[in-house]
PDB file of C-alpha atoms in Angstrom:
ATOM      1  CA  MET A 205      -0.229 -17.209   7.042  1.00 46.00           C
ATOM      2  CA  THR A 206      -2.984 -19.791   7.153  1.00 50.00           C
ATOM      3  CA  ARG A 207      -4.478 -21.358   4.084  1.00 51.00           C
ATOM      4  CA  THR A 208      -7.886 -19.775   4.721  1.00 56.00           C
ATOM      5  CA  ARG A 209      -6.319 -16.326   4.702  1.00 63.00           C
ATOM      6  CA  LEU A 210      -4.651 -17.019   1.377  1.00 70.00           C
ATOM      7  CA  HIS A 211      -8.007 -17.796  -0.221  1.00 87.00           C
ATOM      8  CA  ARG A 212     -10.263 -15.275   1.483  1.00 95.00           C
ATOM      9  CA  ARG A 213     -12.351 -12.938  -0.653  1.00 96.00           C
ATOM     10  CA  ILE A 214     -13.046  -9.269  -0.033  1.00 96.00           C
ATOM     11  CA  ILE A 215     -16.722  -8.589   0.648  1.00 97.00           C
ATOM     12  CA  TRP A 216     -16.359  -4.900   1.607  1.00 96.00           C
ATOM     13  CA  ASP A 217     -13.616  -2.437   0.681  1.00 95.00           C
ATOM     14  CA  LYS A 218     -15.279   0.903   0.160  1.00 90.00           C
ATOM     15  CA  GLY A 219     -16.317   3.794   2.354  1.00 86.00           C
ATOM     16  CA  GLY A 220     -19.736   4.092   3.886  1.00 88.00           C
ATOM     17  CA  ASN A 221     -21.650   1.763   6.128  1.00 91.00           C
ATOM     18  CA  PRO A 222     -20.985  -1.941   5.453  1.00 93.00           C
ATOM     19  CA  VAL A 223     -23.315  -3.317   8.134  1.00 95.00           C
ATOM     20  CA  SER A 224     -26.309  -4.403   6.001  1.00 95.00           C
ATOM     21  CA  HIS A 225     -24.244  -5.965   3.233  1.00 95.00           C
ATOM     22  CA  VAL A 226     -21.781  -7.718   5.537  1.00 97.00           C
ATOM     23  CA  SER A 227     -24.536  -9.064   7.792  1.00 96.00           C
ATOM     24  CA  ARG A 228     -26.264 -10.665   4.775  1.00 96.00           C
ATOM     25  CA  VAL A 229     -23.057 -12.168   3.370  1.00 96.00           C
ATOM     26  CA  LEU A 230     -21.785 -13.529   6.697  1.00 97.00           C
ATOM     27  CA  ASP A 231     -25.245 -14.450   8.056  1.00 95.00           C
ATOM     28  CA  LEU A 232     -24.788 -12.351  11.194  1.00 96.00           C
ATOM     29  CA  THR A 233     -27.250  -9.875  12.676  1.00 96.00           C
ATOM     30  CA  GLU A 234     -26.782  -6.229  11.801  1.00 96.00           C
ATOM     31  CA  ALA A 235     -26.459  -5.449  15.505  1.00 97.00           C
ATOM     32  CA  ASP A 236     -23.627  -7.973  15.885  1.00 96.00           C
ATOM     33  CA  VAL A 237     -21.801  -6.701  12.799  1.00 97.00           C
ATOM     34  CA  GLY A 238     -22.144  -3.062  13.854  1.00 95.00           C
ATOM     35  CA  ALA A 239     -20.916  -3.761  17.386  1.00 97.00           C
ATOM     36  CA  ALA A 240     -17.997  -5.873  16.126  1.00 97.00           C
ATOM     37  CA  ILE A 241     -16.881  -3.220  13.643  1.00 96.00           C
ATOM     38  CA  HIS A 242     -17.070  -0.552  16.343  1.00 96.00           C
ATOM     39  CA  SER A 243     -15.001  -2.665  18.761  1.00 97.00           C
ATOM     40  CA  ILE A 244     -12.412  -3.616  16.139  1.00 97.00           C
ATOM     41  CA  LYS A 245     -11.965  -0.024  14.974  1.00 97.00           C
ATOM     42  CA  ALA A 246     -11.701   1.257  18.554  1.00 97.00           C
ATOM     43  CA  ALA A 247      -9.065  -1.337  19.457  1.00 97.00           C
ATOM     44  CA  ALA A 248      -7.087  -0.392  16.341  1.00 97.00           C
ATOM     45  CA  ARG A 249      -7.417   3.314  17.222  1.00 97.00           C
ATOM     46  CA  LEU A 250      -9.369   4.010  14.021  1.00 97.00           C
ATOM     47  CA  ARG A 251     -12.122   6.592  13.721  1.00 94.00           C
ATOM     48  CA  GLY A 252     -15.595   5.768  12.477  1.00 89.00           C
ATOM     49  CA  ALA A 253     -14.873   7.348   9.094  1.00 91.00           C
ATOM     50  CA  ASP A 254     -11.666   5.338   8.568  1.00 94.00           C
ATOM     51  CA  ASN A 255     -11.994   2.726   5.845  1.00 95.00           C
ATOM     52  CA  ILE A 256     -11.618  -0.973   6.563  1.00 96.00           C
ATOM     53  CA  VAL A 257     -11.600  -4.101   4.435  1.00 97.00           C
ATOM     54  CA  ILE A 258     -13.805  -7.043   5.409  1.00 97.00           C
ATOM     55  CA  TYR A 259     -13.301 -10.576   4.090  1.00 97.00           C
ATOM     56  CA  ASP A 260     -15.635 -13.554   3.695  1.00 97.00           C
ATOM     57  CA  ASN A 261     -14.034 -15.318   6.675  1.00 97.00           C
ATOM     58  CA  GLY A 262     -14.744 -12.344   8.961  1.00 97.00           C
ATOM     59  CA  ASP A 263     -11.193 -10.953   8.924  1.00 97.00           C
ATOM     60  CA  VAL A 264     -10.898  -7.172   9.044  1.00 98.00           C
ATOM     61  CA  THR A 265      -7.891  -5.151   7.908  1.00 98.00           C
ATOM     62  CA  ASP A 266      -7.235  -1.442   7.906  1.00 97.00           C
ATOM     63  CA  ALA A 267      -6.853   0.403   4.603  1.00 93.00           C
ATOM     64  CA  ARG A 268      -3.114  -0.461   4.558  1.00 95.00           C
ATOM     65  CA  GLY A 269      -3.867  -4.188   4.791  1.00 95.00           C
ATOM     66  CA  GLU A 270      -2.857  -4.719   8.427  1.00 97.00           C
ATOM     67  CA  GLU A 271      -4.930  -7.302  10.295  1.00 97.00           C
ATOM     68  CA  ILE A 272      -6.979  -5.607  13.008  1.00 98.00           C
ATOM     69  CA  GLY A 273      -9.553  -8.243  13.961  1.00 97.00           C
ATOM     70  CA  ASN A 274     -12.206 -10.732  12.989  1.00 97.00           C
ATOM     71  CA  LEU A 275     -15.950 -10.146  13.159  1.00 97.00           C
ATOM     72  CA  TYR A 276     -16.556 -13.648  14.506  1.00 96.00           C
ATOM     73  CA  ASP A 277     -14.173 -13.090  17.431  1.00 94.00           C
ATOM     74  CA  GLU A 278     -16.076 -10.124  18.866  1.00 88.00           C
ATOM     75  CA  ASP A 279     -18.756 -10.606  21.538  1.00 71.00           C
TER      76      ASP A 279
END
């Protein structure tokens, strides 16, 4: 595990729509955040209503804590 992952902070870990909050915290557009979340969830075979956890470095995990992507890696 990399050092940055050891010190990352959770910025979203609840249900609902994280797009506005996450876009402000990570300084990304809402459109980019929404598209990235959709792509990450689809690749992980998650449904829209499935909860995810988003960290301040862009990492995304499922509710069990498994790494499923990074918002900055999505086009």
